[in-house]
Amino acid sequence: MQLEKIDRERQIIRMFRRGETSAMDVLYAEYADYLNAVCSRYISDGNTVKDVLQESFIKIFENVGSFEYRGKGSLKAWISRLVINESLQQIRRKAAAKEMVVDTDMTGYPDSAPVVADISEETIMEMIRELPPGCRAVFNLYVIDGCSHKEIGEMLDIKPDTSASQYHKAKAILARKIREYKSRQR
């Protein structure tokens, strides 16, 4: 079923409200790749990404009836937030199982940021995926999702200062990775 681009979200919601069985397939086809990319920003293991996405889609399908359409982009924002929350829950579960230690030692990490204009987005995203889990989660929440360190602290059950420290460490690690990448490209 080809949906008009301009009202795609509204039409998908209407399909769910009418109980059309194809609604799930249409929503999945429309957003699966995007949500995979969102989840992959937080989770680096491919199998875990699949598990988190499966759980996310179950929650989306179970809760779409309570979703309120608030204009273009609201469905995408809602399902993105669900995937981010599910990803963070996975990180918390893993951290609780391992008692993840937050490393605040900044020794050996340069503070200046290198230029990334000549590096592909795919390469940058791969570098972000290689960050330690705590740094990766904080970096994504702060830079990409626009959360404050206070909000991140509440989400990850850490102090805001720890969030800020993890963010600075992530930046430093990324700067080092970018410099190494550029030196290999010469």
mmCIF file of C-alpha atoms in Angstrom:
data_model
loop_
_atom_site.group_PDB
_atom_site.id
_atom_site.type_symbol
_atom_site.label_atom_id
_atom_site.label_comp_id
_atom_site.label_asym_id
_atom_site.label_seq_id
_atom_site.Cartn_x
_atom_site.Cartn_y
_atom_site.Cartn_z
ATOM 1 C CA MET A 1 0.000 0.000 0.000
ATOM 2 C CA GLN A 2 1.563 3.278 -1.106
ATOM 3 C CA LEU A 3 0.838 6.046 1.375
ATOM 4 C CA GLU A 4 1.073 9.728 0.558
ATOM 5 C CA LYS A 5 4.329 11.133 1.915
ATOM 6 C CA ILE A 6 2.750 14.188 3.510
ATOM 7 C CA ASP A 7 0.270 12.345 5.755
ATOM 8 C CA ARG A 8 2.108 9.050 6.207
ATOM 9 C CA GLU A 9 2.145 9.117 10.003
ATOM 10 C CA ARG A 10 -1.491 10.132 10.283
ATOM 11 C CA GLN A 11 -2.495 7.392 7.847
ATOM 12 C CA ILE A 12 -0.555 4.755 9.761
ATOM 13 C CA ILE A 13 -2.267 5.794 12.992
ATOM 14 C CA ARG A 14 -5.658 5.659 11.264
ATOM 15 C CA MET A 15 -4.862 2.153 10.034
ATOM 16 C CA PHE A 16 -4.167 1.078 13.627
ATOM 17 C CA ARG A 17 -7.328 2.756 14.899
ATOM 18 C CA ARG A 18 -9.392 0.924 12.251
ATOM 19 C CA GLY A 19 -7.776 -2.362 13.294
ATOM 20 C CA GLU A 20 -6.206 -3.022 9.893
ATOM 21 C CA THR A 21 -3.833 -5.971 10.169
ATOM 22 C CA SER A 22 -1.484 -4.419 7.616
ATOM 23 C CA ALA A 23 -0.834 -1.434 9.926
ATOM 24 C CA MET A 24 1.980 -3.251 11.735
ATOM 25 C CA ASP A 25 3.643 -4.207 8.456
ATOM 26 C CA VAL A 26 3.384 -0.649 7.126
ATOM 27 C CA LEU A 27 4.800 0.850 10.324
ATOM 28 C CA TYR A 28 7.615 -1.701 10.363
ATOM 29 C CA ALA A 29 8.468 -1.140 6.685
ATOM 30 C CA GLU A 30 8.441 2.625 7.169
ATOM 31 C CA TYR A 31 10.580 2.834 10.320
ATOM 32 C CA ALA A 32 12.598 -0.376 10.867
ATOM 33 C CA ASP A 33 15.813 0.879 9.260
ATOM 34 C CA TYR A 34 15.617 4.215 11.035
ATOM 35 C CA LEU A 35 14.946 2.591 14.423
ATOM 36 C CA ASN A 36 17.778 0.131 13.843
ATOM 37 C CA ALA A 37 20.111 3.116 13.385
ATOM 38 C CA VAL A 38 18.759 4.773 16.557
ATOM 39 C CA CYS A 39 19.245 1.601 18.574
ATOM 40 C CA SER A 40 22.715 1.035 17.106
ATOM 41 C CA ARG A 41 23.819 4.409 18.481
ATOM 42 C CA TYR A 42 23.421 2.956 21.979
ATOM 43 C CA ILE A 43 24.003 -0.779 21.546
ATOM 44 C CA SER A 44 27.059 -2.049 19.676
ATOM 45 C CA ASP A 45 26.332 -5.790 19.575
ATOM 46 C CA GLY A 46 24.231 -6.680 16.512
ATOM 47 C CA ASN A 47 22.324 -9.508 18.212
ATOM 48 C CA THR A 48 21.450 -7.292 21.160
ATOM 49 C CA VAL A 49 20.263 -4.577 18.741
ATOM 50 C CA LYS A 50 17.883 -7.128 17.205
ATOM 51 C CA ASP A 51 16.593 -8.122 20.649
ATOM 52 C CA VAL A 52 16.076 -4.512 21.710
ATOM 53 C CA LEU A 53 14.280 -3.707 18.448
ATOM 54 C CA GLN A 54 12.020 -6.721 18.824
ATOM 55 C CA GLU A 55 11.084 -5.645 22.359
ATOM 56 C CA SER A 56 10.621 -2.073 21.124
ATOM 57 C CA PHE A 57 8.278 -3.081 18.309
ATOM 58 C CA ILE A 58 6.237 -5.185 20.726
ATOM 59 C CA LYS A 59 5.862 -2.136 22.991
ATOM 60 C CA ILE A 60 5.048 0.090 20.012
ATOM 61 C CA PHE A 61 2.329 -2.280 18.804
ATOM 62 C CA GLU A 62 0.940 -2.717 22.330
ATOM 63 C CA ASN A 63 0.844 1.031 23.060
ATOM 64 C CA VAL A 64 0.063 2.632 19.697
ATOM 65 C CA GLY A 65 -3.594 2.865 20.728
ATOM 66 C CA SER A 66 -2.678 5.400 23.410
ATOM 67 C CA PHE A 67 -0.483 7.457 21.063
ATOM 68 C CA GLU A 68 -1.762 10.985 20.378
ATOM 69 C CA TYR A 69 -0.916 12.377 16.954
ATOM 70 C CA ARG A 70 0.399 15.928 17.442
ATOM 71 C CA GLY A 71 1.486 16.766 13.929
ATOM 72 C CA LYS A 72 4.080 15.690 11.414
ATOM 73 C CA GLY A 73 6.980 13.898 13.051
ATOM 74 C CA SER A 74 5.190 13.086 16.295
ATOM 75 C CA LEU A 75 4.884 9.356 15.549
ATOM 76 C CA LYS A 76 8.551 9.128 14.573
ATOM 77 C CA ALA A 77 9.551 11.005 17.735
ATOM 78 C CA TRP A 78 7.366 8.751 19.904
ATOM 79 C CA ILE A 79 8.701 5.477 18.503
ATOM 80 C CA SER A 80 12.276 6.830 18.619
ATOM 81 C CA ARG A 81 11.864 7.638 22.310
ATOM 82 C CA LEU A 82 10.535 4.112 22.910
ATOM 83 C CA VAL A 83 13.610 2.593 21.225
ATOM 84 C CA ILE A 84 15.969 4.885 23.140
ATOM 85 C CA ASN A 85 14.300 3.974 26.438
ATOM 86 C CA GLU A 86 14.463 0.264 25.621
ATOM 87 C CA SER A 87 18.149 0.658 24.666
ATOM 88 C CA LEU A 88 18.885 2.442 27.948
ATOM 89 C CA GLN A 89 17.090 -0.290 29.884
ATOM 90 C CA GLN A 90 19.306 -2.849 28.168
ATOM 91 C CA ILE A 91 22.404 -0.838 29.106
ATOM 92 C CA ARG A 92 21.195 -0.621 32.721
ATOM 93 C CA ARG A 93 20.510 -4.372 32.854
ATOM 94 C CA LYS A 94 23.955 -5.116 31.471
ATOM 95 C CA ALA A 95 25.576 -2.609 33.837
ATOM 96 C CA ALA A 96 23.763 -4.103 36.826
ATOM 97 C CA ALA A 97 24.900 -7.579 35.824
ATOM 98 C CA LYS A 98 28.511 -6.441 35.419
ATOM 99 C CA GLU A 99 28.479 -3.578 37.922
ATOM 100 C CA MET A 100 29.877 -1.318 35.224
ATOM 101 C CA VAL A 101 32.666 0.863 36.539
ATOM 102 C CA VAL A 102 32.560 4.460 35.400
ATOM 103 C CA ASP A 103 36.047 5.483 34.357
ATOM 104 C CA THR A 104 36.706 9.175 34.971
ATOM 105 C CA ASP A 105 40.460 9.083 34.362
ATOM 106 C CA MET A 106 41.129 11.535 31.530
ATOM 107 C CA THR A 107 44.883 10.962 31.377
ATOM 108 C CA GLY A 108 46.112 10.698 27.820
ATOM 109 C CA TYR A 109 42.987 12.110 26.173
ATOM 110 C CA PRO A 110 43.579 15.348 24.235
ATOM 111 C CA ASP A 111 40.961 18.070 24.703
ATOM 112 C CA SER A 112 40.955 19.690 21.247
ATOM 113 C CA ALA A 113 38.432 18.457 18.693
ATOM 114 C CA PRO A 114 39.643 17.510 15.202
ATOM 115 C CA VAL A 115 37.819 18.507 12.015
ATOM 116 C CA VAL A 116 35.458 15.788 10.762
ATOM 117 C CA ALA A 117 34.121 17.376 7.554
ATOM 118 C CA ASP A 118 36.101 14.975 5.364
ATOM 119 C CA ILE A 119 35.006 11.801 7.232
ATOM 120 C CA SER A 120 31.810 9.981 6.266
ATOM 121 C CA GLU A 121 28.876 9.899 8.660
ATOM 122 C CA GLU A 122 29.028 6.094 8.578
ATOM 123 C CA THR A 123 32.652 6.138 9.769
ATOM 124 C CA ILE A 124 31.867 8.613 12.553
ATOM 125 C CA MET A 125 28.893 6.503 13.689
ATOM 126 C CA GLU A 126 31.109 3.408 13.762
ATOM 127 C CA MET A 127 33.600 5.284 15.952
ATOM 128 C CA ILE A 128 30.769 6.245 18.311
ATOM 129 C CA ARG A 129 29.617 2.608 18.441
ATOM 130 C CA GLU A 130 33.150 1.627 19.537
ATOM 131 C CA LEU A 131 33.027 3.888 22.606
ATOM 132 C CA PRO A 132 32.773 2.185 25.996
ATOM 133 C CA PRO A 133 29.060 1.628 26.832
ATOM 134 C CA GLY A 134 28.783 4.363 29.479
ATOM 135 C CA CYS A 135 30.519 6.951 27.310
ATOM 136 C CA ARG A 136 28.476 5.943 24.263
ATOM 137 C CA ALA A 137 25.160 6.259 26.077
ATOM 138 C CA VAL A 138 26.014 9.655 27.564
ATOM 139 C CA PHE A 139 27.451 10.957 24.280
ATOM 140 C CA ASN A 140 24.341 9.952 22.320
ATOM 141 C CA LEU A 141 21.922 11.315 24.910
ATOM 142 C CA TYR A 142 23.794 14.612 25.191
ATOM 143 C CA VAL A 143 24.844 15.285 21.596
ATOM 144 C CA ILE A 144 22.217 13.566 19.481
ATOM 145 C CA ASP A 145 19.154 13.557 21.727
ATOM 146 C CA GLY A 146 19.825 16.911 23.399
ATOM 147 C CA CYS A 147 19.421 15.808 27.002
ATOM 148 C CA SER A 148 21.039 17.739 29.857
ATOM 149 C CA HIS A 149 23.527 16.066 32.182
ATOM 150 C CA LYS A 150 20.895 16.234 34.913
ATOM 151 C CA GLU A 151 18.392 14.375 32.686
ATOM 152 C CA ILE A 152 21.044 11.847 31.671
ATOM 153 C CA GLY A 153 21.928 11.297 35.313
ATOM 154 C CA GLU A 154 18.298 10.523 36.100
ATOM 155 C CA MET A 155 17.959 8.174 33.109
ATOM 156 C CA LEU A 156 21.156 6.243 33.815
ATOM 157 C CA ASP A 157 21.048 6.526 37.611
ATOM 158 C CA ILE A 158 24.360 8.397 37.781
ATOM 159 C CA LYS A 159 25.345 11.849 39.061
ATOM 160 C CA PRO A 160 25.200 14.761 36.593
ATOM 161 C CA ASP A 161 28.940 15.293 37.175
ATOM 162 C CA THR A 162 29.566 11.676 36.184
ATOM 163 C CA SER A 163 27.531 12.238 33.014
ATOM 164 C CA ALA A 164 29.621 15.311 32.185
ATOM 165 C CA SER A 165 32.821 13.378 32.853
ATOM 166 C CA GLN A 166 31.690 10.492 30.628
ATOM 167 C CA TYR A 167 30.777 12.984 27.880
ATOM 168 C CA HIS A 168 34.214 14.628 28.004
ATOM 169 C CA LYS A 169 35.908 11.251 27.996
ATOM 170 C CA ALA A 170 33.790 10.203 24.972
ATOM 171 C CA LYS A 171 34.787 13.396 23.141
ATOM 172 C CA ALA A 172 38.439 12.781 23.908
ATOM 173 C CA ILE A 173 38.292 9.158 22.757
ATOM 174 C CA LEU A 174 36.509 10.191 19.557
ATOM 175 C CA ALA A 175 39.080 12.915 18.920
ATOM 176 C CA ARG A 176 41.852 10.340 19.257
ATOM 177 C CA LYS A 177 40.035 7.893 16.941
ATOM 178 C CA ILE A 178 39.495 10.627 14.353
ATOM 179 C CA ARG A 179 43.160 11.658 14.437
ATOM 180 C CA GLU A 180 44.217 8.010 14.057
ATOM 181 C CA TYR A 181 41.782 7.542 11.163
ATOM 182 C CA LYS A 182 43.085 10.660 9.405
ATOM 183 C CA SER A 183 46.703 9.619 9.854
ATOM 184 C CA ARG A 184 45.899 6.246 8.205
ATOM 185 C CA GLN A 185 44.225 8.035 5.271
ATOM 186 C CA ARG A 186 47.330 10.069 4.385
#
